[in-house]
Amino acid sequence: MRSKASKLLLAVVIFTLVALSACGGGGTQKSALPDKIVVGCLEPLTGAHAIFGTEAKIGMELAVKHINEAGGIQSLGGLKLELVSEDAGETADTARLGAESIISKHKPVAILGLYISRLTVAASEVTEREKVILIADALVDSVTGMGRQYLFRPAPKASQHGASAVEFAVEAAKQAGMEMKTVAILNEDSSFGRSNATGAMDAALNNQLTIVYQKEYPYDIADVSPIINDITKAKPDFVVHCPYFTDAILFANTFKESGNIPKFIVGMGASGYTDPESIKALGAAAEYYANTYSYNPAKDTPQNKKFVEEFKAQTGHIPTEAAGMNYYAMWVLAEALEQSGKQFPNDPLNPDNLRAAFLQLDLTSGPAVETYPTNHIQFTPTGDNPYARATILQVIKGEPKVVWPFDEAEVPVVFPRPDANY
Amino acid sequence: MGQTIIQNLINGSMMGAIYALIALGLSIVYGVMNVVNFAHGDFVMLSMYFTFWAGTLLVWDAVATPLLTVPLLFIIGVLTYYFLIERTLRQLYVTQIAVTVGLQTLLRALTQVVWKAQPRALQYSIIQGSVEIGGYNIMFSRLISAGVSLIIIVAIYLFLSKTWMGRAIRAASDDLDAASLVGVDYRRTYAFSLGLGSALTAIAGGLLMTFQQVDPTMGVRFALLSWCVLALAGLGSIPGLLISGLIVGSAESLSVSLWDPRARSLVIYMIFILVLWLRPRGLFGRK
């Protein structure tokens, strides 16, 4: 009986000791820092969306290089970042598996990706469960509307792109002494296209424009001549269009061949018309097309110039939207790590502390802001930046140039299109 | 409304002629060998990439590229027969399907490696522009592509009915044992049929590249479209294929304009299902 009681006592003592050690002595002990901070790149590196993922990865790699060259994370004793990558594939399942794989293999403090919204939503189930910060470059509004705690999106969301496209056209018309009264709104039928179109519709109504034509279509549409013919019949003053990628080429070529060109055509989201690959594929047909952009390649700051220069040297073209978004996203992460190091010196890499650090950010200068489309980065509890806005690029003499906001324009906008005929 | 319908019938008919040309290649292969070539659409995609190469590296206009791509695709078709299809002829249907679906995946992966995932388009073709006739906009690229498709379809019709090789193909299609008894070499005929079917995709690829772009995933779209045209026409009727192409193209165009662009596939496959249900041998197929 006595021996049973002492065994029980021993078990209670062991349990108490184990429990105390697991608590870390009440949280007063400093947790050991790793010798580097691992950051995950989870992008679609194969399949139909590989073009975006590949560019995004280059943007991240350059940002990590620049952050490390600048001395790493100062508040963490100059800890350097290390980028590890995993393919997110093309489907929700591959994205989920990619997230599981990168977290179990590398234990990153944060993951950047996944460009495509449905992949982001799928992977965020895993990052939320595992408490890993996900810095999203997918623009669909609802990505930040699911109550995720560890998800942040510095880039302007899709509806902000749609609104920017309409506001730009209205302002450009005013500047040219014209008045825009009617608009046609086109979008590919994913949630991304619809978010853009919703923003454009709201902005059109706010600007007293009449929407004379509106159509959603699947992005793999083979022949768009019926749509072009219908637009010609509706005769809008300008067209706002959210293409995905291949459809932008199809629309631009068909508009050109039909010979029926409205006063202006502006793309929203995903940089479909001004992407270097689109311009290469379209040649002269790309001329005068404009598109919203989540990044300003012409921003006249030292950090941005350095990024653009090195990106161009590596790829032969200016940073695409995917690359730009991830370049400044990595710098935003670096700023959050700095903040966490200062605010939570005992456990700066704890996901809850890092999340709190993100929510504390209020950046108006520094490398992140120098490469960001506006001069203010802050996050709401849902993870969006309320100060985000898209810039507008226009293809002029075969080169994408920043034309809006007018005070940050690289060159003056060409408005209306010289080849417009109605 | 009437004008919109006529405009869409014009657009759709022009696209439909190209669909008929693609389906003709599929029809020859299926009719002769009884092999369901799921990779047929990817041969169109491959042809479009070869057209892109010829257009950018050799600076050829897309309409001239079939001079190069037709022999190339013919050879690829013949080699595909000897190295892949021939081994499956005496196998179960499911094996043939697995092999051609495998070929489809291989071609898609191959094009992604060689040309990457981004779409490729040729910047210029001599057949660009449009003309307004009676208020209807007719694009030259579609018009000439439809015209060329029509000429090729007629030429193939004459080839199959007037030449020895053409008659051998039809004989093999009708009754292989009887054809063999009268001296038709089935291996040669099968290889030639797959070569010819593939060569037709080269012409279609060249024409499509005058107004479209190519990406590694678009083969499936053409495969399903050409299956639909073939099912609608039935085996053995070239004029039937042409009419079916026009029906599918017009249905596609009308659904995009008058209903919803997303309904395009729905309309096409509803036609497909209805034909299979009501008239399984197709509208013009032989008994």
PDB file of N, CA and C in Angstrom, chain A residues 93-168:
ATOM      1  N   ASP A  93      -4.997  21.032 -54.157  1.00  0.00           N
ATOM      2  CA  ASP A  93      -4.338  19.919 -53.468  1.00  0.00           C
ATOM      3  C   ASP A  93      -2.821  20.058 -53.493  1.00  0.00           C
ATOM      4  N   THR A  94      -2.287  20.418 -54.667  1.00  0.00           N
ATOM      5  CA  THR A  94      -0.820  20.556 -54.761  1.00  0.00           C
ATOM      6  C   THR A  94      -0.350  21.731 -53.899  1.00  0.00           C
ATOM      7  N   ALA A  95      -1.173  22.785 -53.820  1.00  0.00           N
ATOM      8  CA  ALA A  95      -0.801  23.942 -52.995  1.00  0.00           C
ATOM      9  C   ALA A  95      -0.763  23.552 -51.518  1.00  0.00           C
ATOM     10  N   ARG A  96      -1.787  22.780 -51.107  1.00  0.00           N
ATOM     11  CA  ARG A  96      -1.865  22.328 -49.720  1.00  0.00           C
ATOM     12  C   ARG A  96      -0.662  21.432 -49.389  1.00  0.00           C
ATOM     13  N   LEU A  97      -0.378  20.497 -50.316  1.00  0.00           N
ATOM     14  CA  LEU A  97       0.761  19.589 -50.119  1.00  0.00           C
ATOM     15  C   LEU A  97       2.075  20.364 -50.076  1.00  0.00           C
ATOM     16  N   GLY A  98       2.175  21.372 -50.958  1.00  0.00           N
ATOM     17  CA  GLY A  98       3.382  22.210 -50.994  1.00  0.00           C
ATOM     18  C   GLY A  98       3.589  22.905 -49.660  1.00  0.00           C
ATOM     19  N   ALA A  99       2.485  23.415 -49.087  1.00  0.00           N
ATOM     20  CA  ALA A  99       2.581  24.106 -47.791  1.00  0.00           C
ATOM     21  C   ALA A  99       3.005  23.120 -46.697  1.00  0.00           C
ATOM     22  N   GLU A 100       2.386  21.931 -46.708  1.00  0.00           N
ATOM     23  CA  GLU A 100       2.744  20.897 -45.711  1.00  0.00           C
ATOM     24  C   GLU A 100       4.234  20.568 -45.831  1.00  0.00           C
ATOM     25  N   SER A 101       4.660  20.390 -47.076  1.00  0.00           N
ATOM     26  CA  SER A 101       6.029  19.947 -47.333  1.00  0.00           C
ATOM     27  C   SER A 101       7.051  20.997 -46.896  1.00  0.00           C
ATOM     28  N   ILE A 102       6.825  22.246 -47.299  1.00  0.00           N
ATOM     29  CA  ILE A 102       7.824  23.284 -46.982  1.00  0.00           C
ATOM     30  C   ILE A 102       7.890  23.533 -45.474  1.00  0.00           C
ATOM     31  N   ILE A 103       6.744  23.416 -44.795  1.00  0.00           N
ATOM     32  CA  ILE A 103       6.737  23.649 -43.337  1.00  0.00           C
ATOM     33  C   ILE A 103       7.418  22.491 -42.608  1.00  0.00           C
ATOM     34  N   SER A 104       7.098  21.257 -43.025  1.00  0.00           N
ATOM     35  CA  SER A 104       7.695  20.121 -42.309  1.00  0.00           C
ATOM     36  C   SER A 104       9.194  19.991 -42.595  1.00  0.00           C
ATOM     37  N   LYS A 105       9.609  20.342 -43.816  1.00  0.00           N
ATOM     38  CA  LYS A 105      11.037  20.182 -44.156  1.00  0.00           C
ATOM     39  C   LYS A 105      11.896  21.313 -43.598  1.00  0.00           C
ATOM     40  N   HIS A 106      11.375  22.558 -43.670  1.00  0.00           N
ATOM     41  CA  HIS A 106      12.243  23.709 -43.383  1.00  0.00           C
ATOM     42  C   HIS A 106      11.819  24.556 -42.186  1.00  0.00           C
ATOM     43  N   LYS A 107      10.613  24.366 -41.702  1.00  0.00           N
ATOM     44  CA  LYS A 107      10.098  25.182 -40.592  1.00  0.00           C
ATOM     45  C   LYS A 107      10.339  26.683 -40.807  1.00  0.00           C
ATOM     46  N   PRO A 108       9.827  27.250 -41.868  1.00  0.00           N
ATOM     47  CA  PRO A 108      10.050  28.681 -42.115  1.00  0.00           C
ATOM     48  C   PRO A 108       9.252  29.559 -41.151  1.00  0.00           C
ATOM     49  N   VAL A 109       9.762  30.773 -40.879  1.00  0.00           N
ATOM     50  CA  VAL A 109       9.005  31.688 -40.007  1.00  0.00           C
ATOM     51  C   VAL A 109       7.857  32.317 -40.793  1.00  0.00           C
ATOM     52  N   ALA A 110       8.048  32.394 -42.114  1.00  0.00           N
ATOM     53  CA  ALA A 110       6.985  32.962 -42.962  1.00  0.00           C
ATOM     54  C   ALA A 110       7.097  32.353 -44.345  1.00  0.00           C
ATOM     55  N   ILE A 111       5.964  32.368 -45.053  1.00  0.00           N
ATOM     56  CA  ILE A 111       5.935  31.874 -46.436  1.00  0.00           C
ATOM     57  C   ILE A 111       5.404  33.000 -47.304  1.00  0.00           C
ATOM     58  N   LEU A 112       6.030  33.186 -48.467  1.00  0.00           N
ATOM     59  CA  LEU A 112       5.520  34.157 -49.433  1.00  0.00           C
ATOM     60  C   LEU A 112       4.942  33.387 -50.613  1.00  0.00           C
ATOM     61  N   GLY A 113       3.782  33.775 -51.103  1.00  0.00           N
ATOM     62  CA  GLY A 113       3.178  33.121 -52.263  1.00  0.00           C
ATOM     63  C   GLY A 113       1.678  33.345 -52.264  1.00  0.00           C
ATOM     64  N   LEU A 114       0.919  32.709 -52.990  1.00  0.00           N
ATOM     65  CA  LEU A 114       1.075  31.694 -54.004  1.00  0.00           C
ATOM     66  C   LEU A 114       0.519  32.183 -55.340  1.00  0.00           C
ATOM     67  N   TYR A 115       0.365  33.499 -55.441  1.00  0.00           N
ATOM     68  CA  TYR A 115      -0.066  34.237 -56.622  1.00  0.00           C
ATOM     69  C   TYR A 115      -1.504  33.956 -57.047  1.00  0.00           C
ATOM     70  N   ILE A 116      -1.852  32.680 -57.159  1.00  0.00           N
ATOM     71  CA  ILE A 116      -3.206  32.334 -57.570  1.00  0.00           C
ATOM     72  C   ILE A 116      -4.077  32.226 -56.305  1.00  0.00           C
ATOM     73  N   SER A 117      -5.223  32.884 -56.346  1.00  0.00           N
ATOM     74  CA  SER A 117      -6.020  33.003 -55.117  1.00  0.00           C
ATOM     75  C   SER A 117      -6.489  31.655 -54.578  1.00  0.00           C
ATOM     76  N   ARG A 118      -6.964  30.761 -55.487  1.00  0.00           N
ATOM     77  CA  ARG A 118      -7.488  29.492 -54.968  1.00  0.00           C
ATOM     78  C   ARG A 118      -6.359  28.658 -54.353  1.00  0.00           C
ATOM     79  N   LEU A 119      -5.137  28.799 -54.873  1.00  0.00           N
ATOM     80  CA  LEU A 119      -3.999  28.101 -54.278  1.00  0.00           C
ATOM     81  C   LEU A 119      -3.686  28.720 -52.913  1.00  0.00           C
ATOM     82  N   THR A 120      -3.799  30.039 -52.835  1.00  0.00           N
ATOM     83  CA  THR A 120      -3.513  30.752 -51.586  1.00  0.00           C
ATOM     84  C   THR A 120      -4.500  30.340 -50.499  1.00  0.00           C
ATOM     85  N   VAL A 121      -5.771  30.300 -50.879  1.00  0.00           N
ATOM     86  CA  VAL A 121      -6.802  29.921 -49.909  1.00  0.00           C
ATOM     87  C   VAL A 121      -6.529  28.510 -49.381  1.00  0.00           C
ATOM     88  N   ALA A 122      -6.185  27.592 -50.297  1.00  0.00           N
ATOM     89  CA  ALA A 122      -5.918  26.204 -49.892  1.00  0.00           C
ATOM     90  C   ALA A 122      -4.695  26.126 -48.979  1.00  0.00           C
ATOM     91  N   ALA A 123      -3.610  26.790 -49.363  1.00  0.00           N
ATOM     92  CA  ALA A 123      -2.383  26.715 -48.562  1.00  0.00           C
ATOM     93  C   ALA A 123      -2.565  27.410 -47.221  1.00  0.00           C
ATOM     94  N   SER A 124      -3.435  28.440 -47.179  1.00  0.00           N
ATOM     95  CA  SER A 124      -3.607  29.179 -45.927  1.00  0.00           C
ATOM     96  C   SER A 124      -4.292  28.322 -44.855  1.00  0.00           C
ATOM     97  N   GLU A 125      -4.998  27.271 -45.273  1.00  0.00           N
ATOM     98  CA  GLU A 125      -5.561  26.340 -44.279  1.00  0.00           C
ATOM     99  C   GLU A 125      -4.416  25.714 -43.485  1.00  0.00           C
ATOM    100  N   VAL A 126      -3.350  25.375 -44.204  1.00  0.00           N
ATOM    101  CA  VAL A 126      -2.192  24.731 -43.559  1.00  0.00           C
ATOM    102  C   VAL A 126      -1.407  25.746 -42.739  1.00  0.00           C
ATOM    103  N   THR A 127      -1.152  26.940 -43.315  1.00  0.00           N
ATOM    104  CA  THR A 127      -0.335  27.928 -42.592  1.00  0.00           C
ATOM    105  C   THR A 127      -1.050  28.399 -41.320  1.00  0.00           C
ATOM    106  N   GLU A 128      -2.377  28.485 -41.364  1.00  0.00           N
ATOM    107  CA  GLU A 128      -3.122  28.872 -40.162  1.00  0.00           C
ATOM    108  C   GLU A 128      -2.988  27.804 -39.086  1.00  0.00           C
ATOM    109  N   ARG A 129      -3.166  26.561 -39.503  1.00  0.00           N
ATOM    110  CA  ARG A 129      -3.081  25.446 -38.553  1.00  0.00           C
ATOM    111  C   ARG A 129      -1.701  25.369 -37.919  1.00  0.00           C
ATOM    112  N   GLU A 130      -0.678  25.576 -38.770  1.00  0.00           N
ATOM    113  CA  GLU A 130       0.707  25.461 -38.288  1.00  0.00           C
ATOM    114  C   GLU A 130       1.230  26.770 -37.721  1.00  0.00           C
ATOM    115  N   LYS A 131       0.395  27.816 -37.754  1.00  0.00           N
ATOM    116  CA  LYS A 131       0.786  29.145 -37.261  1.00  0.00           C
ATOM    117  C   LYS A 131       2.043  29.650 -37.955  1.00  0.00           C
ATOM    118  N   VAL A 132       2.007  29.681 -39.247  1.00  0.00           N
ATOM    119  CA  VAL A 132       3.114  30.240 -40.035  1.00  0.00           C
ATOM    120  C   VAL A 132       2.563  31.460 -40.774  1.00  0.00           C
ATOM    121  N   ILE A 133       3.286  32.567 -40.709  1.00  0.00           N
ATOM    122  CA  ILE A 133       2.838  33.797 -41.388  1.00  0.00           C
ATOM    123  C   ILE A 133       2.848  33.563 -42.899  1.00  0.00           C
ATOM    124  N   LEU A 134       1.754  33.902 -43.557  1.00  0.00           N
ATOM    125  CA  LEU A 134       1.685  33.800 -45.020  1.00  0.00           C
ATOM    126  C   LEU A 134       1.538  35.215 -45.582  1.00  0.00           C
ATOM    127  N   ILE A 135       2.508  35.610 -46.397  1.00  0.00           N
ATOM    128  CA  ILE A 135       2.418  36.935 -47.032  1.00  0.00           C
ATOM    129  C   ILE A 135       1.963  36.692 -48.463  1.00  0.00           C
ATOM    130  N   ALA A 136       0.705  37.029 -48.703  1.00  0.00           N
ATOM    131  CA  ALA A 136       0.077  36.634 -49.963  1.00  0.00           C
ATOM    132  C   ALA A 136       0.321  37.665 -51.059  1.00  0.00           C
ATOM    133  N   ASP A 137       0.511  37.146 -52.287  1.00  0.00           N
ATOM    134  CA  ASP A 137       0.579  38.027 -53.458  1.00  0.00           C
ATOM    135  C   ASP A 137      -0.607  37.757 -54.386  1.00  0.00           C
ATOM    136  N   ALA A 138      -1.632  37.082 -53.853  1.00  0.00           N
ATOM    137  CA  ALA A 138      -2.864  36.861 -54.614  1.00  0.00           C
ATOM    138  C   ALA A 138      -3.805  38.020 -54.305  1.00  0.00           C
ATOM    139  N   LEU A 139      -4.483  38.528 -55.328  1.00  0.00           N
ATOM    140  CA  LEU A 139      -5.154  39.807 -55.160  1.00  0.00           C
ATOM    141  C   LEU A 139      -6.665  39.739 -54.937  1.00  0.00           C
ATOM    142  N   VAL A 140      -7.275  38.573 -55.108  1.00  0.00           N
ATOM    143  CA  VAL A 140      -8.725  38.479 -54.927  1.00  0.00           C
ATOM    144  C   VAL A 140      -9.110  38.989 -53.534  1.00  0.00           C
ATOM    145  N   ASP A 141     -10.110  39.837 -53.488  1.00  0.00           N
ATOM    146  CA  ASP A 141     -10.480  40.480 -52.222  1.00  0.00           C
ATOM    147  C   ASP A 141     -10.701  39.479 -51.095  1.00  0.00           C
ATOM    148  N   SER A 142     -11.394  38.375 -51.402  1.00  0.00           N
ATOM    149  CA  SER A 142     -11.817  37.455 -50.348  1.00  0.00           C
ATOM    150  C   SER A 142     -10.663  36.703 -49.689  1.00  0.00           C
ATOM    151  N   VAL A 143      -9.457  36.765 -50.250  1.00  0.00           N
ATOM    152  CA  VAL A 143      -8.312  36.071 -49.634  1.00  0.00           C
ATOM    153  C   VAL A 143      -8.100  36.561 -48.203  1.00  0.00           C
ATOM    154  N   THR A 144      -8.341  37.856 -47.986  1.00  0.00           N
ATOM    155  CA  THR A 144      -8.160  38.396 -46.631  1.00  0.00           C
ATOM    156  C   THR A 144      -9.498  38.490 -45.882  1.00  0.00           C
ATOM    157  N   GLY A 145     -10.528  37.915 -46.471  1.00  0.00           N
ATOM    158  CA  GLY A 145     -11.842  38.015 -45.829  1.00  0.00           C
ATOM    159  C   GLY A 145     -12.293  36.730 -45.174  1.00  0.00           C
ATOM    160  N   MET A 146     -11.348  35.841 -44.903  1.00  0.00           N
ATOM    161  CA  MET A 146     -11.740  34.538 -44.352  1.00  0.00           C
ATOM    162  C   MET A 146     -11.393  34.405 -42.876  1.00  0.00           C
ATOM    163  N   GLY A 147     -11.011  35.519 -42.273  1.00  0.00           N
ATOM    164  CA  GLY A 147     -10.696  35.491 -40.843  1.00  0.00           C
ATOM    165  C   GLY A 147      -9.371  34.831 -40.519  1.00  0.00           C
ATOM    166  N   ARG A 148      -8.472  34.763 -41.491  1.00  0.00           N
ATOM    167  CA  ARG A 148      -7.149  34.180 -41.221  1.00  0.00           C
ATOM    168  C   ARG A 148      -6.344  35.120 -40.304  1.00  0.00           C
ATOM    169  N   GLN A 149      -5.697  34.538 -39.312  1.00  0.00           N
ATOM    170  CA  GLN A 149      -4.936  35.349 -38.350  1.00  0.00           C
ATOM    171  C   GLN A 149      -3.506  35.614 -38.800  1.00  0.00           C
ATOM    172  N   TYR A 150      -2.972  34.696 -39.571  1.00  0.00           N
ATOM    173  CA  TYR A 150      -1.532  34.787 -39.878  1.00  0.00           C
ATOM    174  C   TYR A 150      -1.285  35.128 -41.346  1.00  0.00           C
ATOM    175  N   LEU A 151      -2.259  35.785 -41.967  1.00  0.00           N
ATOM    176  CA  LEU A 151      -2.138  36.107 -43.393  1.00  0.00           C
ATOM    177  C   LEU A 151      -2.115  37.627 -43.589  1.00  0.00           C
ATOM    178  N   PHE A 152      -1.129  38.089 -44.339  1.00  0.00           N
ATOM    179  CA  PHE A 152      -1.032  39.518 -44.647  1.00  0.00           C
ATOM    180  C   PHE A 152      -0.855  39.695 -46.150  1.00  0.00           C
ATOM    181  N   ARG A 153      -1.383  40.819 -46.657  1.00  0.00           N
ATOM    182  CA  ARG A 153      -1.249  41.091 -48.102  1.00  0.00           C
ATOM    183  C   ARG A 153      -0.873  42.566 -48.283  1.00  0.00           C
ATOM    184  N   PRO A 154       0.377  42.827 -48.542  1.00  0.00           N
ATOM    185  CA  PRO A 154       0.761  44.228 -48.744  1.00  0.00           C
ATOM    186  C   PRO A 154       0.209  44.810 -50.051  1.00  0.00           C
ATOM    187  N   ALA A 155       0.076  44.005 -51.095  1.00  0.00           N
ATOM    188  CA  ALA A 155      -0.290  44.500 -52.433  1.00  0.00           C
ATOM    189  C   ALA A 155      -1.740  44.991 -52.486  1.00  0.00           C
ATOM    190  N   PRO A 156      -2.037  45.912 -53.421  1.00  0.00           N
ATOM    191  CA  PRO A 156      -3.431  46.367 -53.557  1.00  0.00           C
ATOM    192  C   PRO A 156      -4.325  45.217 -53.994  1.00  0.00           C
ATOM    193  N   LYS A 157      -5.505  45.097 -53.356  1.00  0.00           N
ATOM    194  CA  LYS A 157      -6.384  43.985 -53.703  1.00  0.00           C
ATOM    195  C   LYS A 157      -7.087  44.259 -55.037  1.00  0.00           C
ATOM    196  N   ALA A 158      -7.722  43.224 -55.568  1.00  0.00           N
ATOM    197  CA  ALA A 158      -8.263  43.280 -56.933  1.00  0.00           C
ATOM    198  C   ALA A 158      -9.255  44.425 -57.137  1.00  0.00           C
ATOM    199  N   SER A 159     -10.150  44.630 -56.171  1.00  0.00           N
ATOM    200  CA  SER A 159     -11.148  45.691 -56.377  1.00  0.00           C
ATOM    201  C   SER A 159     -10.486  47.058 -56.411  1.00  0.00           C
ATOM    202  N   GLN A 160      -9.345  47.200 -55.694  1.00  0.00           N
ATOM    203  CA  GLN A 160      -8.602  48.466 -55.768  1.00  0.00           C
ATOM    204  C   GLN A 160      -8.019  48.645 -57.165  1.00  0.00           C
ATOM    205  N   HIS A 161      -7.642  47.535 -57.805  1.00  0.00           N
ATOM    206  CA  HIS A 161      -7.155  47.599 -59.192  1.00  0.00           C
ATOM    207  C   HIS A 161      -8.267  48.078 -60.128  1.00  0.00           C
ATOM    208  N   GLY A 162      -9.459  47.480 -59.972  1.00  0.00           N
ATOM    209  CA  GLY A 162     -10.590  47.843 -60.832  1.00  0.00           C
ATOM    210  C   GLY A 162     -10.940  49.314 -60.685  1.00  0.00           C
ATOM    211  N   ALA A 163     -10.964  49.772 -59.435  1.00  0.00           N
ATOM    212  CA  ALA A 163     -11.293  51.178 -59.188  1.00  0.00           C
ATOM    213  C   ALA A 163     -10.213  52.085 -59.771  1.00  0.00           C
ATOM    214  N   SER A 164      -8.938  51.697 -59.595  1.00  0.00           N
ATOM    215  CA  SER A 164      -7.836  52.509 -60.125  1.00  0.00           C
ATOM    216  C   SER A 164      -7.936  52.640 -61.640  1.00  0.00           C
ATOM    217  N   ALA A 165      -8.312  51.551 -62.326  1.00  0.00           N
ATOM    218  CA  ALA A 165      -8.402  51.568 -63.794  1.00  0.00           C
ATOM    219  C   ALA A 165      -9.434  52.597 -64.259  1.00  0.00           C
ATOM    220  N   VAL A 166     -10.595  52.609 -63.603  1.00  0.00           N
ATOM    221  CA  VAL A 166     -11.657  53.550 -64.000  1.00  0.00           C
ATOM    222  C   VAL A 166     -11.258  54.979 -63.642  1.00  0.00           C
ATOM    223  N   GLU A 167     -10.750  55.163 -62.425  1.00  0.00           N
ATOM    224  CA  GLU A 167     -10.369  56.518 -61.993  1.00  0.00           C
ATOM    225  C   GLU A 167      -9.281  57.093 -62.893  1.00  0.00           C
ATOM    226  N   PHE A 168      -8.350  56.240 -63.283  1.00  0.00           N
ATOM    227  CA  PHE A 168      -7.293  56.688 -64.190  1.00  0.00           C
ATOM    228  C   PHE A 168      -7.884  57.173 -65.520  1.00  0.00           C
TER     229      PHE A 168
END
